[in-house]
mmCIF file of C-alpha atoms in Angstrom:
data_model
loop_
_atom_site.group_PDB
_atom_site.id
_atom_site.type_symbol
_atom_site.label_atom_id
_atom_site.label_comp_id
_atom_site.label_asym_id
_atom_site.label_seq_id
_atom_site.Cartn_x
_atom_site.Cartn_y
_atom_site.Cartn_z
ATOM 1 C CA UNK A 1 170.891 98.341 65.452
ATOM 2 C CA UNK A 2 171.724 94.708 64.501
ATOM 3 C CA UNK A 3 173.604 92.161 66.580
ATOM 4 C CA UNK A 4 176.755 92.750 63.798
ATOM 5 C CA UNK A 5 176.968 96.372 64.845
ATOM 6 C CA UNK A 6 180.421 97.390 65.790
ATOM 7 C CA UNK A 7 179.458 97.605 69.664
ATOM 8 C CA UNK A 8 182.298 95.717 71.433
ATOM 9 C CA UNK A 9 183.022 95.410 75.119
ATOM 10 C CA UNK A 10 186.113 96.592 75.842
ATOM 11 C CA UNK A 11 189.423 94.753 75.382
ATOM 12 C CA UNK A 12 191.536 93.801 78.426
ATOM 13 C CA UNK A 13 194.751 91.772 79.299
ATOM 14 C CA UNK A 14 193.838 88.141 80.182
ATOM 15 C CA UNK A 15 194.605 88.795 83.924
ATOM 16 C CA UNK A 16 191.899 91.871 84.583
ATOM 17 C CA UNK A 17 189.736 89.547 82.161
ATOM 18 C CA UNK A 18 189.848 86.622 84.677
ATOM 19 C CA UNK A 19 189.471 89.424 87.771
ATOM 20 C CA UNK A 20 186.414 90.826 86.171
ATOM 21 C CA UNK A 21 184.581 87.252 85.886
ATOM 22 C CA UNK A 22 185.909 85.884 89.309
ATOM 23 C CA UNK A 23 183.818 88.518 90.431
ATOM 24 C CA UNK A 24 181.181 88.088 88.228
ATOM 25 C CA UNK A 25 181.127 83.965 89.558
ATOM 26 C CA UNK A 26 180.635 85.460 92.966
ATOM 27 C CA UNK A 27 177.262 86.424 92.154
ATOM 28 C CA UNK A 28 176.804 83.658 90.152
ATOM 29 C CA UNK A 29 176.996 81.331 92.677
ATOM 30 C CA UNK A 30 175.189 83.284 95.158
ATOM 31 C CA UNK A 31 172.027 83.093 92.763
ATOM 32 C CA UNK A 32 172.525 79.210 92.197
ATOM 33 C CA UNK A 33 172.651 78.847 95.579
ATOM 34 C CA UNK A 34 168.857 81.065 96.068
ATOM 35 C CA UNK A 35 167.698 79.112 93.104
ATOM 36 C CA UNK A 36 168.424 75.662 95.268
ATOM 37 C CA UNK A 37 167.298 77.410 98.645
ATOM 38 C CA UNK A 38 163.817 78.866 96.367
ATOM 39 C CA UNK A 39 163.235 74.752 95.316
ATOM 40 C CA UNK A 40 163.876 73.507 98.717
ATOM 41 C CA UNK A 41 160.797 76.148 99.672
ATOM 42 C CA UNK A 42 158.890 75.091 97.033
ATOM 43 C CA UNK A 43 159.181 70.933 97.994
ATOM 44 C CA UNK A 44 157.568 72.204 101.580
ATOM 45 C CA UNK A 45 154.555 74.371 100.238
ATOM 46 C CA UNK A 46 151.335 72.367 100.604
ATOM 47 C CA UNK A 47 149.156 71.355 98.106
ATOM 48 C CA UNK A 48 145.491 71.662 97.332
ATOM 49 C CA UNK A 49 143.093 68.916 96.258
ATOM 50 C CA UNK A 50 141.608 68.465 92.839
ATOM 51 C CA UNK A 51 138.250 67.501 91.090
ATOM 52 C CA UNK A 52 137.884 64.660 88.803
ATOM 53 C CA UNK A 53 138.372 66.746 85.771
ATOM 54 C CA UNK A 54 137.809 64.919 82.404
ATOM 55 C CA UNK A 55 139.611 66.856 79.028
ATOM 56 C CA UNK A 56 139.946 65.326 75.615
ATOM 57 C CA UNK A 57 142.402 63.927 74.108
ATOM 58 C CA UNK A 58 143.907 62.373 70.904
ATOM 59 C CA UNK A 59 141.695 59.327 71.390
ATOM 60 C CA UNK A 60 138.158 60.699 73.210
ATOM 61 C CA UNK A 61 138.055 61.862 76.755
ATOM 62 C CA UNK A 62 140.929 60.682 79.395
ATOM 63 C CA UNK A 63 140.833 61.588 83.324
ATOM 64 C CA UNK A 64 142.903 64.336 84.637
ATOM 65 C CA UNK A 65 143.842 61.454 86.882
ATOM 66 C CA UNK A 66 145.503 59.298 83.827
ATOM 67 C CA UNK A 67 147.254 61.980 82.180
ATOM 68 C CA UNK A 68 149.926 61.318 84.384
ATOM 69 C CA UNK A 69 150.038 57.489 82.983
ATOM 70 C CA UNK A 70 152.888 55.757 85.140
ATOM 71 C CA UNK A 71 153.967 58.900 86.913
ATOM 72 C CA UNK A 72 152.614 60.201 90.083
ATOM 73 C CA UNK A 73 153.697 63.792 88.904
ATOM 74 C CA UNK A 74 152.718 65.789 85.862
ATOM 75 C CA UNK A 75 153.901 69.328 84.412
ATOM 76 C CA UNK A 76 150.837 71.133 82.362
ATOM 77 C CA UNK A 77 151.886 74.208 80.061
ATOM 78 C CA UNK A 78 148.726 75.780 79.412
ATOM 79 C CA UNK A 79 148.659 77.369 75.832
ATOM 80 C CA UNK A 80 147.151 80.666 75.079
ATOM 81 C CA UNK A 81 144.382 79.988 72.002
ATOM 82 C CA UNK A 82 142.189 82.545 70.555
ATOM 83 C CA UNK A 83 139.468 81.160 68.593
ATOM 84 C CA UNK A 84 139.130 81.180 64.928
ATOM 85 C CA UNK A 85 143.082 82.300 64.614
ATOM 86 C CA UNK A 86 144.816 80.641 62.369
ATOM 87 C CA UNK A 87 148.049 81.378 64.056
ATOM 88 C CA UNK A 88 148.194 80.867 67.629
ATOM 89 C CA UNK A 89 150.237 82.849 70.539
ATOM 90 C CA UNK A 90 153.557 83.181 68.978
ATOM 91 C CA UNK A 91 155.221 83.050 72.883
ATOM 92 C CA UNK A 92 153.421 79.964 73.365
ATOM 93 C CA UNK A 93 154.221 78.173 70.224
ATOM 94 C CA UNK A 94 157.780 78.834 70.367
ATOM 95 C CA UNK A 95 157.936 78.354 73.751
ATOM 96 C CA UNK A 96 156.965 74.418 73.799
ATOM 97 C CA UNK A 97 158.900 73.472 70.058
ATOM 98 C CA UNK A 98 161.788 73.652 72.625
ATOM 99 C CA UNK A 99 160.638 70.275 74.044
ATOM 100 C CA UNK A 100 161.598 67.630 71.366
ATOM 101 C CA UNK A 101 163.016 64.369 73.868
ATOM 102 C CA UNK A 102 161.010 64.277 77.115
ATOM 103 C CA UNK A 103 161.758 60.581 77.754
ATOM 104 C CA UNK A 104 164.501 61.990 80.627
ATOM 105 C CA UNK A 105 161.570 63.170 83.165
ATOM 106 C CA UNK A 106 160.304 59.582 83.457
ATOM 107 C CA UNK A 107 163.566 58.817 85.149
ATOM 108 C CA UNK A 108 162.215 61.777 87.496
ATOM 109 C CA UNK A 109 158.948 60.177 87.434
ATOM 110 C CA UNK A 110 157.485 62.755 85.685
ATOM 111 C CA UNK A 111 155.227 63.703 82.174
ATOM 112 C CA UNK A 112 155.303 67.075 80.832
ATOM 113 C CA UNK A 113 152.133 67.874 78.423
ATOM 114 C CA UNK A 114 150.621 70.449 76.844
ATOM 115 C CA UNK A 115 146.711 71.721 77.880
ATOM 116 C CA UNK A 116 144.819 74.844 75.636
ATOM 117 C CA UNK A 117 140.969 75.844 75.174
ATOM 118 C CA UNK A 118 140.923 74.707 72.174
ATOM 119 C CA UNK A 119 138.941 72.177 70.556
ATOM 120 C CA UNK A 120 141.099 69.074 70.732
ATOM 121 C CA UNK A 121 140.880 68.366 66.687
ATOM 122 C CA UNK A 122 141.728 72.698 66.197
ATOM 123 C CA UNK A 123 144.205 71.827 68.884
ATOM 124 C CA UNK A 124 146.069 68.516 67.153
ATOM 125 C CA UNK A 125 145.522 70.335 63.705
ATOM 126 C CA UNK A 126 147.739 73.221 65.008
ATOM 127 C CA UNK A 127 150.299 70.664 66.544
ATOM 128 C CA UNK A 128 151.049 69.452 63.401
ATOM 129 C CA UNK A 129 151.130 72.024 61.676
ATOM 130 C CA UNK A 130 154.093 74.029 63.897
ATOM 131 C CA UNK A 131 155.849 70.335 64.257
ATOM 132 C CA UNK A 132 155.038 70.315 68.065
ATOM 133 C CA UNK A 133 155.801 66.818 69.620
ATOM 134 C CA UNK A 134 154.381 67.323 72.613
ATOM 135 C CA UNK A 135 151.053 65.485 73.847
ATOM 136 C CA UNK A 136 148.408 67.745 74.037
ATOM 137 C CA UNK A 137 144.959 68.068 75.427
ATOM 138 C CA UNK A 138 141.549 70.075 75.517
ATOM 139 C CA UNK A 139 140.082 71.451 78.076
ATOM 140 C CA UNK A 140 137.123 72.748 75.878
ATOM 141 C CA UNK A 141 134.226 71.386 77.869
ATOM 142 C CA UNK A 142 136.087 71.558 81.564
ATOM 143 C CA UNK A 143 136.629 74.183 83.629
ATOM 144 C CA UNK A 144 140.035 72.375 83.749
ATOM 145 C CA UNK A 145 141.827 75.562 82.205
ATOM 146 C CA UNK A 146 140.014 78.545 84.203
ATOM 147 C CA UNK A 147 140.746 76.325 87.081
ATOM 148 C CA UNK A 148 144.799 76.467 87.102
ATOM 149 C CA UNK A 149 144.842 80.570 85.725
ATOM 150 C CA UNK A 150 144.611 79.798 81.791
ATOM 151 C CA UNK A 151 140.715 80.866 80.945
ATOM 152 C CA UNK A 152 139.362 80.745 77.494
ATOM 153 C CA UNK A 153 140.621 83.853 75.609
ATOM 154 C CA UNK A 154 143.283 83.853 78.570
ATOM 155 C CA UNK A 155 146.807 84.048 79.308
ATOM 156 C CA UNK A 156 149.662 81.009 79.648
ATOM 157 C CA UNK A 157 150.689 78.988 82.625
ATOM 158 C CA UNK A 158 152.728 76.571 84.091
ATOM 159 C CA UNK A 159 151.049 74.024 86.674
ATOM 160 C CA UNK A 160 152.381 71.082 88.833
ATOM 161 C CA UNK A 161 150.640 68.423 90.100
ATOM 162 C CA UNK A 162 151.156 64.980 92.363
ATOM 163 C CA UNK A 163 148.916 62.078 92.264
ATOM 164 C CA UNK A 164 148.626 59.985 95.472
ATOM 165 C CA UNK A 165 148.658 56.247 95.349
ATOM 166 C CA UNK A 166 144.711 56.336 96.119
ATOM 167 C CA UNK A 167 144.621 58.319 92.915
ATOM 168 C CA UNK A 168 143.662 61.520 94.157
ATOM 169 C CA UNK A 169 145.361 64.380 92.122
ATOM 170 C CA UNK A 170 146.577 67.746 94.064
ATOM 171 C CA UNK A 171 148.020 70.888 92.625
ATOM 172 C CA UNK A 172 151.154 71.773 94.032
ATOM 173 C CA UNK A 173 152.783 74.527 92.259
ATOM 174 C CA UNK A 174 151.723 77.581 89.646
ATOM 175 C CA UNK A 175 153.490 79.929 87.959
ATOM 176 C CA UNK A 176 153.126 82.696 84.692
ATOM 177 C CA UNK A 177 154.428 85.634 83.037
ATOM 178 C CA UNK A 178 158.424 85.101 83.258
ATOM 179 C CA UNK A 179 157.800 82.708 85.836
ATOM 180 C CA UNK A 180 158.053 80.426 83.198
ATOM 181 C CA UNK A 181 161.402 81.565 82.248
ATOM 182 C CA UNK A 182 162.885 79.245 83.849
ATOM 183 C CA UNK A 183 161.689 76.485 81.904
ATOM 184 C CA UNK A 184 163.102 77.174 78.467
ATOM 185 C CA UNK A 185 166.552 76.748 77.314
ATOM 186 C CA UNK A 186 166.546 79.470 74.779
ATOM 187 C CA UNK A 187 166.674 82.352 76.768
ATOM 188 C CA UNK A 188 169.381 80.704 79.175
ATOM 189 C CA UNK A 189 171.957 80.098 76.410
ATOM 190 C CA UNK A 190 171.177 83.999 75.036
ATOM 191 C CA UNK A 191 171.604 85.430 78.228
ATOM 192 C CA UNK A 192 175.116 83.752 78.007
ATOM 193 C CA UNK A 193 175.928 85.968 74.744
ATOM 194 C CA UNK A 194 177.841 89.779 74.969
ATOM 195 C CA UNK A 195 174.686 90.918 73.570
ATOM 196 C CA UNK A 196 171.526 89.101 75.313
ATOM 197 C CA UNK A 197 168.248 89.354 74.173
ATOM 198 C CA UNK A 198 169.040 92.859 72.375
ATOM 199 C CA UNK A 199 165.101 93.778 74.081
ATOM 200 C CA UNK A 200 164.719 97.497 74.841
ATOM 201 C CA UNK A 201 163.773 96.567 78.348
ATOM 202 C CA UNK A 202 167.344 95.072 79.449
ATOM 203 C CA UNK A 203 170.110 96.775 81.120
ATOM 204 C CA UNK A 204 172.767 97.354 78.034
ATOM 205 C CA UNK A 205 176.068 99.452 78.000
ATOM 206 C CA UNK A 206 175.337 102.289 75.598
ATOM 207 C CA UNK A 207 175.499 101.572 72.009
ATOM 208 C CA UNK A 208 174.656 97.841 72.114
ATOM 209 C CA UNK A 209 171.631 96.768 69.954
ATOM 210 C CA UNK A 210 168.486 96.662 71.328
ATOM 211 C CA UNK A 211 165.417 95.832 69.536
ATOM 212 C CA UNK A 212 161.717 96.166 71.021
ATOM 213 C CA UNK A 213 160.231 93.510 73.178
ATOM 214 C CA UNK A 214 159.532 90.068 71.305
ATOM 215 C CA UNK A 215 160.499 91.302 67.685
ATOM 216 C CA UNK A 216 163.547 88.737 67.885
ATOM 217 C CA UNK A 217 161.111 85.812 69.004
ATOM 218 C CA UNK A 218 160.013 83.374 65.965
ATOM 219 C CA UNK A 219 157.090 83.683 64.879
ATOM 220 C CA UNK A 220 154.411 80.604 64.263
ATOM 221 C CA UNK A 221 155.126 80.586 60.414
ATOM 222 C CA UNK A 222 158.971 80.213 60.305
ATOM 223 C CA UNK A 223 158.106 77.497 63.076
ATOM 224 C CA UNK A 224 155.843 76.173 61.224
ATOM 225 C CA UNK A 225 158.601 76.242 58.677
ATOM 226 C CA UNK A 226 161.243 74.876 60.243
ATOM 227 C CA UNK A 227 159.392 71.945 61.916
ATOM 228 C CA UNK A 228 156.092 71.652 60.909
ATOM 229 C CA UNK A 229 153.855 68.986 59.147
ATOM 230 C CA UNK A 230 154.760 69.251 55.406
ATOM 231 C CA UNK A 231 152.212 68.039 54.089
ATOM 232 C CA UNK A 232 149.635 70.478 55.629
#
């Protein structure tokens, strides 16, 4: 069943309207509230220390240690990449197209970049050709990626780390699955419609449409299409 099915939620008068989402704010606000108290926990959990890993990069091998450049903290999406595909993870790829203007974490003293197990000139091929303007890296020939739960053949992740002022780099948070959920725009603003992400999985009055599990997400190729290198 499409979204432009004739399921409707019922009609009201404005005032039960207004009663219905005053008490839908209530909870609302309760889980804004646990999403500030589950950050505050998260700024106190310690940290563990980090080797000198070396990856590769557009221009030869680069510290993990610079990758932050001015920042003493660094987000690292590790993307899923099966070899010899000439499509990677469709999750991942549409996942990190979301992050076009990063400039605004340096204000947070922050970078945000990309790390996969691919070969860095595979890697930079396939960043061109989905229109991905995120920096990437390779952790190839490191145990970089096996290190911070994204082995070769493996699934995603998110990582977090902090570099002290003696340059010393320390891993502070991890997350994957729909941990990472919270990172993308996309499925905030659908979760906002009548009809959310119309997956089989999700709790739907009867009737709505509901589709199976990622059949609504783009694929690589209309990525690719929309954003990618044209002259590939």
């Amino acid at each position: 069943m499409s979204a432009r099915s004739n399921a409707l939620p019922p009609v009201v008068d404005r005032a039960t309207w207004e009663k219905d989402l005053a008490a839908l704010r209530v909870r609302e606000k309760a889980a804004t509230r646990e999403l500030d108290a589950i950050a505050a926990q998260r700024r106190r959990l310690p940290m563990v220390e980090m080797p000198d890993y070396v990856l590769e990069g557009e221009d030869g091998p680069v510290r993990l240690v610079d990758i932050f450049g001015d920042h003493p903290q660094l987000i690292v999406y590790s993307h899923m990449w099966q070899e010899d595909a000439e499509w990677q993870c469709p999750g991942c790829t549409g996942f990190t197209s979301q992050f076009t203007r990063l400039a605004g974490l340096e204000k947070f003293d922050a970078r945000f970049v990309i790390v996969t197990q691919g070969p860095i000139d595979e890697a930079l091929a396939y960043q061109r050709k989905v229109g991905n303007t995120m920096t990437w890296y390779s952790t190839s020939d490191s145990t970089f990626g096996s290190d911070i739960g994204a082995p070769p053949n493996g699934g995603f992740a998110v990582n977090v780390f902090l570099r002290d002022s003696n340059g010393t780099v320390y891993r502070t948070w991890h997350t994957s699955g729909r941990g990472t959920e919270q990172l993308s725009y996309l499925f905030g603003l659908v979760d906002l419609l009548p009809y959310g992400r119309q997956e089989e999985w999700q709790d739907s009055p009867e009737g709505w449409p509901q589709s199976p599990t990622y059949s609504r997400w783009a694929t690589p190729q209309e990525i690719a299409a929309a954003y990618g290198d044209s002259d590939r």
